Amino acid sequence: MRTRRGLCYPRGDVCAETRLPKRRKIDFAGESTVSDERQRIPPESAGQSDLFESLPDDLVICILRKLSSSASCPSDFVNVLITCKRLNDLGLQSVVLAKASQKILAIRAKNWSDSAHRFLKLCAVAGNVEACYTLGMIRFYCLQNRGSGASLMAKAAISSHAPALYSLAVIQFNGSGGSKNDKDLRAGVALCARAAFLGHIDALRELGHCLQDGYGVRQNIAEGRRFLVQANARELAAVLSNPNCGLSTRAWLSWNPHGHNNHRHATGSGCPLLSDFGCNVPAPESHPASRFMAEWFAARGGVPGSGLRLCSHVGCGRPETRKHEFRRCSVCGAVNYCSRACQALDWKLKHKEQCAPVERWLEEDGEGGEGVGGEDGNGDVVMADS
């Protein structure tokens, strides 16, 4: 087989030939001639040669690109890079790192190191939008490098990365990294609308609540309800299209003629997001960046800083960047959320069972956080500012 370089792969079942330098021979007539001698190598010796070194670089890079886009965990790719110097050099080429999948970039917080940071940075420089988002979230929330983290997320958002657009929207809604006066509700709604257009479920849910409440946009209850239905429908479609959910259909999809009232006594790990239709949908899988943040702060006692709190939704992982940044439940005051979407998810998942009204929860340091309500009589999430 001949490659574009003109190299030919040797075969072990035939004798390989090696070309020796041309040398002069003197024939019987006394004239000198140039001969091209070849030395035949037996098959057993040819099989012992390093065939990997004869592979062209472009073929090896093509294989590494396929591996980086399909590996199931970071170790599958890293173990190949540490095999030899050639694989390490070719595996760190930009054309390979640009194709790295989300699973390769799913670094655990306990394994965080300078080398892991450098690897994510190399992927981000190569143009990998998933690496830009993941490293941006880690720098912004965990390493407290706000400017660099926001820039990386903005780079991913320019490439129409929906999670990056939604995360920037949450930052705008909360004024994260700045003061309360740095909130830009209109910018948050615009970023949410872009992410919702790309099909991001949390952005659809957030935009629906903003429209219902008139938060950063003119109130339109009917349009807000339409976005909430779209979010629920997309979440159900994602579950139906996942062949590895491991659950039978009847275990989580059942019709309830009495609406949402029976979910207080439901069992299992399902998240009844479609309560209006009697459907019990499994809780969505968290993004690797969110899991990293949750593990990062859990290893530090679950406290991101003095007087700061984490979002109470278990699948979020976002911390406060200043005191009283997140909104608290106006009924019990025991939980707080970075966004309306996280509040709605956590309410359906667990807080509906735990929320108990109190006469008055104390304001911290004389400054009360913004409140997020429970449900009204129709089962809709009510968001109320204090």
mmCIF file of N, CA and C in Angstrom, residues 295-370:
data_model
loop_
_atom_site.group_PDB
_atom_site.id
_atom_site.type_symbol
_atom_site.label_atom_id
_atom_site.label_comp_id
_atom_site.label_asym_id
_atom_site.label_seq_id
_atom_site.Cartn_x
_atom_site.Cartn_y
_atom_site.Cartn_z
ATOM 1 N N GLU A 295 -18.173 19.724 42.986
ATOM 2 C CA GLU A 295 -17.134 18.961 43.674
ATOM 3 C C GLU A 295 -16.075 19.881 44.274
ATOM 4 N N TRP A 296 -15.766 20.953 43.565
ATOM 5 C CA TRP A 296 -14.733 21.890 44.013
ATOM 6 C C TRP A 296 -15.122 22.508 45.358
ATOM 7 N N PHE A 297 -16.356 22.996 45.466
ATOM 8 C CA PHE A 297 -16.781 23.661 46.692
ATOM 9 C C PHE A 297 -17.180 22.657 47.775
ATOM 10 N N ALA A 298 -17.601 21.449 47.377
ATOM 11 C CA ALA A 298 -17.887 20.414 48.368
ATOM 12 C C ALA A 298 -16.621 20.012 49.111
ATOM 13 N N ALA A 299 -15.493 19.979 48.390
ATOM 14 C CA ALA A 299 -14.219 19.656 49.028
ATOM 15 C C ALA A 299 -13.752 20.760 49.965
ATOM 16 N N ARG A 300 -14.360 21.923 49.862
ATOM 17 C CA ARG A 300 -14.016 23.072 50.712
ATOM 18 C C ARG A 300 -15.106 23.361 51.725
ATOM 19 N N GLY A 301 -15.867 22.332 52.061
ATOM 20 C CA GLY A 301 -16.889 22.458 53.085
ATOM 21 C C GLY A 301 -18.202 23.005 52.603
ATOM 22 N N GLY A 302 -18.385 23.140 51.299
ATOM 23 C CA GLY A 302 -19.635 23.654 50.759
ATOM 24 C C GLY A 302 -19.827 25.140 50.942
ATOM 25 N N VAL A 303 -18.774 25.859 51.280
ATOM 26 C CA VAL A 303 -18.853 27.314 51.491
ATOM 27 C C VAL A 303 -17.882 27.983 50.532
ATOM 28 N N PRO A 304 -18.378 28.746 49.565
ATOM 29 C CA PRO A 304 -17.477 29.389 48.597
ATOM 30 C C PRO A 304 -16.688 30.553 49.176
ATOM 31 N N GLY A 305 -17.089 31.066 50.328
ATOM 32 C CA GLY A 305 -16.384 32.177 50.945
ATOM 33 C C GLY A 305 -17.143 32.666 52.160
ATOM 34 N N SER A 306 -16.588 33.631 52.837
ATOM 35 C CA SER A 306 -17.215 34.158 54.040
ATOM 36 C C SER A 306 -18.539 34.837 53.701
ATOM 37 N N GLY A 307 -19.623 34.290 54.238
ATOM 38 C CA GLY A 307 -20.937 34.864 54.001
ATOM 39 C C GLY A 307 -21.529 34.580 52.646
ATOM 40 N N LEU A 308 -20.867 33.745 51.831
ATOM 41 C CA LEU A 308 -21.353 33.422 50.491
ATOM 42 C C LEU A 308 -22.042 32.068 50.502
ATOM 43 N N ARG A 309 -22.920 31.853 49.536
ATOM 44 C CA ARG A 309 -23.716 30.624 49.471
ATOM 45 C C ARG A 309 -23.651 30.018 48.077
ATOM 46 N N LEU A 310 -23.930 28.734 48.015
ATOM 47 C CA LEU A 310 -24.053 28.026 46.745
ATOM 48 C C LEU A 310 -25.510 27.999 46.317
ATOM 49 N N CYS A 311 -25.741 27.865 45.024
ATOM 50 C CA CYS A 311 -27.097 27.666 44.519
ATOM 51 C C CYS A 311 -27.629 26.350 45.077
ATOM 52 N N SER A 312 -28.861 26.375 45.578
ATOM 53 C CA SER A 312 -29.423 25.203 46.245
ATOM 54 C C SER A 312 -29.802 24.090 45.284
ATOM 55 N N HIS A 313 -29.857 24.372 43.990
ATOM 56 C CA HIS A 313 -30.140 23.310 43.022
ATOM 57 C C HIS A 313 -28.907 22.440 42.872
ATOM 58 N N VAL A 314 -29.067 21.143 43.126
ATOM 59 C CA VAL A 314 -27.925 20.248 43.202
ATOM 60 C C VAL A 314 -27.195 20.124 41.867
ATOM 61 N N GLY A 315 -27.857 20.373 40.759
ATOM 62 C CA GLY A 315 -27.206 20.231 39.462
ATOM 63 C C GLY A 315 -26.564 21.490 38.939
ATOM 64 N N CYS A 316 -26.475 22.551 39.763
ATOM 65 C CA CYS A 316 -25.963 23.836 39.285
ATOM 66 C C CYS A 316 -24.491 24.017 39.652
ATOM 67 N N GLY A 317 -24.201 24.177 40.937
ATOM 68 C CA GLY A 317 -22.824 24.348 41.374
ATOM 69 C C GLY A 317 -22.333 25.783 41.394
ATOM 70 N N ARG A 318 -23.154 26.753 40.960
ATOM 71 C CA ARG A 318 -22.706 28.149 40.943
ATOM 72 C C ARG A 318 -22.662 28.718 42.365
ATOM 73 N N PRO A 319 -21.608 29.457 42.708
ATOM 74 C CA PRO A 319 -21.532 30.127 44.008
ATOM 75 C C PRO A 319 -21.829 31.621 43.855
ATOM 76 N N GLU A 320 -22.098 32.248 44.961
ATOM 77 C CA GLU A 320 -22.225 33.701 44.962
ATOM 78 C C GLU A 320 -20.836 34.333 44.826
ATOM 79 N N THR A 321 -20.780 35.476 44.170
ATOM 80 C CA THR A 321 -19.534 36.226 44.090
ATOM 81 C C THR A 321 -19.539 37.422 45.041
ATOM 82 N N ARG A 322 -20.673 37.687 45.656
ATOM 83 C CA ARG A 322 -20.796 38.714 46.696
ATOM 84 C C ARG A 322 -21.963 38.313 47.588
ATOM 85 N N LYS A 323 -22.080 38.937 48.730
ATOM 86 C CA LYS A 323 -23.147 38.595 49.662
ATOM 87 C C LYS A 323 -24.515 38.976 49.094
ATOM 88 N N HIS A 324 -25.477 38.118 49.351
ATOM 89 C CA HIS A 324 -26.884 38.341 48.975
ATOM 90 C C HIS A 324 -27.062 38.467 47.453
ATOM 91 N N GLU A 325 -26.197 37.794 46.710
ATOM 92 C CA GLU A 325 -26.318 37.867 45.251
ATOM 93 C C GLU A 325 -27.498 37.050 44.751
ATOM 94 N N PHE A 326 -27.699 35.857 45.323
ATOM 95 C CA PHE A 326 -28.760 34.971 44.861
ATOM 96 C C PHE A 326 -30.068 35.296 45.573
ATOM 97 N N ARG A 327 -31.159 34.885 44.985
ATOM 98 C CA ARG A 327 -32.503 35.128 45.511
ATOM 99 C C ARG A 327 -32.917 33.964 46.402
ATOM 100 N N ARG A 328 -33.577 34.302 47.512
ATOM 101 C CA ARG A 328 -34.007 33.285 48.464
ATOM 102 C C ARG A 328 -35.488 32.991 48.305
ATOM 103 N N CYS A 329 -35.872 31.813 48.764
ATOM 104 C CA CYS A 329 -37.281 31.434 48.753
ATOM 105 C C CYS A 329 -38.032 32.349 49.715
ATOM 106 N N SER A 330 -39.053 33.007 49.215
ATOM 107 C CA SER A 330 -39.793 33.963 50.046
ATOM 108 C C SER A 330 -40.732 33.274 51.026
ATOM 109 N N VAL A 331 -40.876 31.956 50.926
ATOM 110 C CA VAL A 331 -41.756 31.224 51.838
ATOM 111 C C VAL A 331 -40.985 30.755 53.075
ATOM 112 N N CYS A 332 -39.872 30.058 52.847
ATOM 113 C CA CYS A 332 -39.122 29.502 53.979
ATOM 114 C C CYS A 332 -37.797 30.216 54.219
ATOM 115 N N GLY A 333 -37.234 30.834 53.194
ATOM 116 C CA GLY A 333 -35.963 31.530 53.351
ATOM 117 C C GLY A 333 -34.783 30.620 53.581
ATOM 118 N N ALA A 334 -34.956 29.306 53.404
ATOM 119 C CA ALA A 334 -33.892 28.348 53.711
ATOM 120 C C ALA A 334 -33.052 27.999 52.495
ATOM 121 N N VAL A 335 -33.526 28.305 51.301
ATOM 122 C CA VAL A 335 -32.803 27.959 50.087
ATOM 123 C C VAL A 335 -32.624 29.221 49.248
ATOM 124 N N ASN A 336 -31.655 29.169 48.337
ATOM 125 C CA ASN A 336 -31.392 30.302 47.456
ATOM 126 C C ASN A 336 -30.965 29.786 46.094
ATOM 127 N N TYR A 337 -31.207 30.572 45.065
ATOM 128 C CA TYR A 337 -30.996 30.120 43.693
ATOM 129 C C TYR A 337 -30.356 31.226 42.856
ATOM 130 N N CYS A 338 -29.546 30.796 41.900
ATOM 131 C CA CYS A 338 -28.890 31.744 41.010
ATOM 132 C C CYS A 338 -29.804 32.195 39.887
ATOM 133 N N SER A 339 -30.876 31.463 39.627
ATOM 134 C CA SER A 339 -31.748 31.789 38.497
ATOM 135 C C SER A 339 -33.134 31.220 38.744
ATOM 136 N N ARG A 340 -34.083 31.680 37.964
ATOM 137 C CA ARG A 340 -35.444 31.154 38.042
ATOM 138 C C ARG A 340 -35.507 29.707 37.556
ATOM 139 N N ALA A 341 -34.684 29.373 36.585
ATOM 140 C CA ALA A 341 -34.677 28.001 36.078
ATOM 141 C C ALA A 341 -34.235 27.026 37.166
ATOM 142 N N CYS A 342 -33.181 27.378 37.910
ATOM 143 C CA CYS A 342 -32.724 26.508 38.993
ATOM 144 C C CYS A 342 -33.785 26.398 40.083
ATOM 145 N N GLN A 343 -34.491 27.502 40.352
ATOM 146 C CA GLN A 343 -35.548 27.462 41.357
ATOM 147 C C GLN A 343 -36.672 26.527 40.936
ATOM 148 N N ALA A 344 -37.065 26.610 39.646
ATOM 149 C CA ALA A 344 -38.148 25.760 39.154
ATOM 150 C C ALA A 344 -37.750 24.287 39.186
ATOM 151 N N LEU A 345 -36.496 23.988 38.794
ATOM 152 C CA LEU A 345 -36.030 22.602 38.803
ATOM 153 C C LEU A 345 -35.961 22.053 40.219
ATOM 154 N N ASP A 346 -35.400 22.841 41.144
ATOM 155 C CA ASP A 346 -35.254 22.353 42.504
ATOM 156 C C ASP A 346 -36.611 22.230 43.197
ATOM 157 N N TRP A 347 -37.555 23.094 42.845
ATOM 158 C CA TRP A 347 -38.894 22.994 43.426
ATOM 159 C C TRP A 347 -39.545 21.677 43.031
ATOM 160 N N LYS A 348 -39.466 21.323 41.776
ATOM 161 C CA LYS A 348 -40.059 20.066 41.322
ATOM 162 C C LYS A 348 -39.292 18.860 41.861
ATOM 163 N N LEU A 349 -37.963 19.017 42.000
ATOM 164 C CA LEU A 349 -37.132 17.880 42.385
ATOM 165 C C LEU A 349 -37.237 17.534 43.870
ATOM 166 N N LYS A 350 -37.153 18.565 44.752
ATOM 167 C CA LYS A 350 -37.155 18.237 46.188
ATOM 168 C C LYS A 350 -37.764 19.314 47.067
ATOM 169 N N HIS A 351 -37.624 20.589 46.685
ATOM 170 C CA HIS A 351 -38.001 21.637 47.638
ATOM 171 C C HIS A 351 -39.511 21.702 47.870
ATOM 172 N N LYS A 352 -40.282 21.190 46.922
ATOM 173 C CA LYS A 352 -41.733 21.148 47.108
ATOM 174 C C LYS A 352 -42.099 20.330 48.326
ATOM 175 N N GLU A 353 -41.290 19.309 48.634
ATOM 176 C CA GLU A 353 -41.539 18.469 49.792
ATOM 177 C C GLU A 353 -41.024 19.107 51.080
ATOM 178 N N GLN A 354 -40.058 20.018 50.985
ATOM 179 C CA GLN A 354 -39.372 20.519 52.169
ATOM 180 C C GLN A 354 -39.810 21.917 52.570
ATOM 181 N N CYS A 355 -40.371 22.674 51.631
ATOM 182 C CA CYS A 355 -40.670 24.075 51.901
ATOM 183 C C CYS A 355 -41.774 24.180 52.960
ATOM 184 N N ALA A 356 -41.503 24.910 54.012
ATOM 185 C CA ALA A 356 -42.478 25.132 55.087
ATOM 186 C C ALA A 356 -42.503 26.622 55.397
ATOM 187 N N PRO A 357 -43.665 27.254 55.347
ATOM 188 C CA PRO A 357 -43.722 28.701 55.573
ATOM 189 C C PRO A 357 -43.363 29.056 57.009
ATOM 190 N N VAL A 358 -42.712 30.179 57.171
ATOM 191 C CA VAL A 358 -42.357 30.707 58.483
ATOM 192 C C VAL A 358 -42.893 32.124 58.590
ATOM 193 N N GLU A 359 -43.006 32.619 59.818
ATOM 194 C CA GLU A 359 -43.550 33.957 59.994
ATOM 195 C C GLU A 359 -42.626 35.018 59.391
ATOM 196 N N ARG A 360 -41.343 34.884 59.626
ATOM 197 C CA ARG A 360 -40.395 35.864 59.109
ATOM 198 C C ARG A 360 -38.988 35.319 59.244
ATOM 199 N N TRP A 361 -38.215 35.271 58.138
ATOM 200 C CA TRP A 361 -36.832 34.871 58.270
ATOM 201 C C TRP A 361 -35.968 36.119 58.346
ATOM 202 N N LEU A 362 -34.962 36.030 59.206
ATOM 203 C CA LEU A 362 -34.142 37.198 59.511
ATOM 204 C C LEU A 362 -33.331 37.626 58.299
ATOM 205 N N GLU A 363 -33.214 38.921 58.117
ATOM 206 C CA GLU A 363 -32.380 39.463 57.058
ATOM 207 C C GLU A 363 -30.930 39.481 57.536
ATOM 208 N N GLU A 364 -30.054 39.117 56.627
ATOM 209 C CA GLU A 364 -28.643 38.997 56.976
ATOM 210 C C GLU A 364 -27.943 40.346 56.803
ATOM 211 N N ASP A 365 -27.279 40.769 57.858
ATOM 212 C CA ASP A 365 -26.476 41.997 57.841
ATOM 213 C C ASP A 365 -27.296 43.210 57.437
ATOM 214 N N GLY A 366 -28.584 43.176 57.734
ATOM 215 C CA GLY A 366 -29.426 44.326 57.433
ATOM 216 C C GLY A 366 -29.825 44.447 55.992
ATOM 217 N N GLU A 367 -29.394 43.496 55.133
ATOM 218 C CA GLU A 367 -29.728 43.555 53.700
ATOM 219 C C GLU A 367 -30.415 42.264 53.313
ATOM 220 N N GLY A 368 -31.702 42.304 53.025
ATOM 221 C CA GLY A 368 -32.430 41.090 52.690
ATOM 222 C C GLY A 368 -32.208 40.691 51.263
ATOM 223 N N GLY A 369 -32.084 39.385 51.030
ATOM 224 C CA GLY A 369 -31.961 38.898 49.662
ATOM 225 C C GLY A 369 -33.295 38.949 48.968
ATOM 226 N N GLU A 370 -33.246 38.849 47.659
ATOM 227 C CA GLU A 370 -34.471 38.844 46.878
ATOM 228 C C GLU A 370 -35.174 37.514 47.043
#
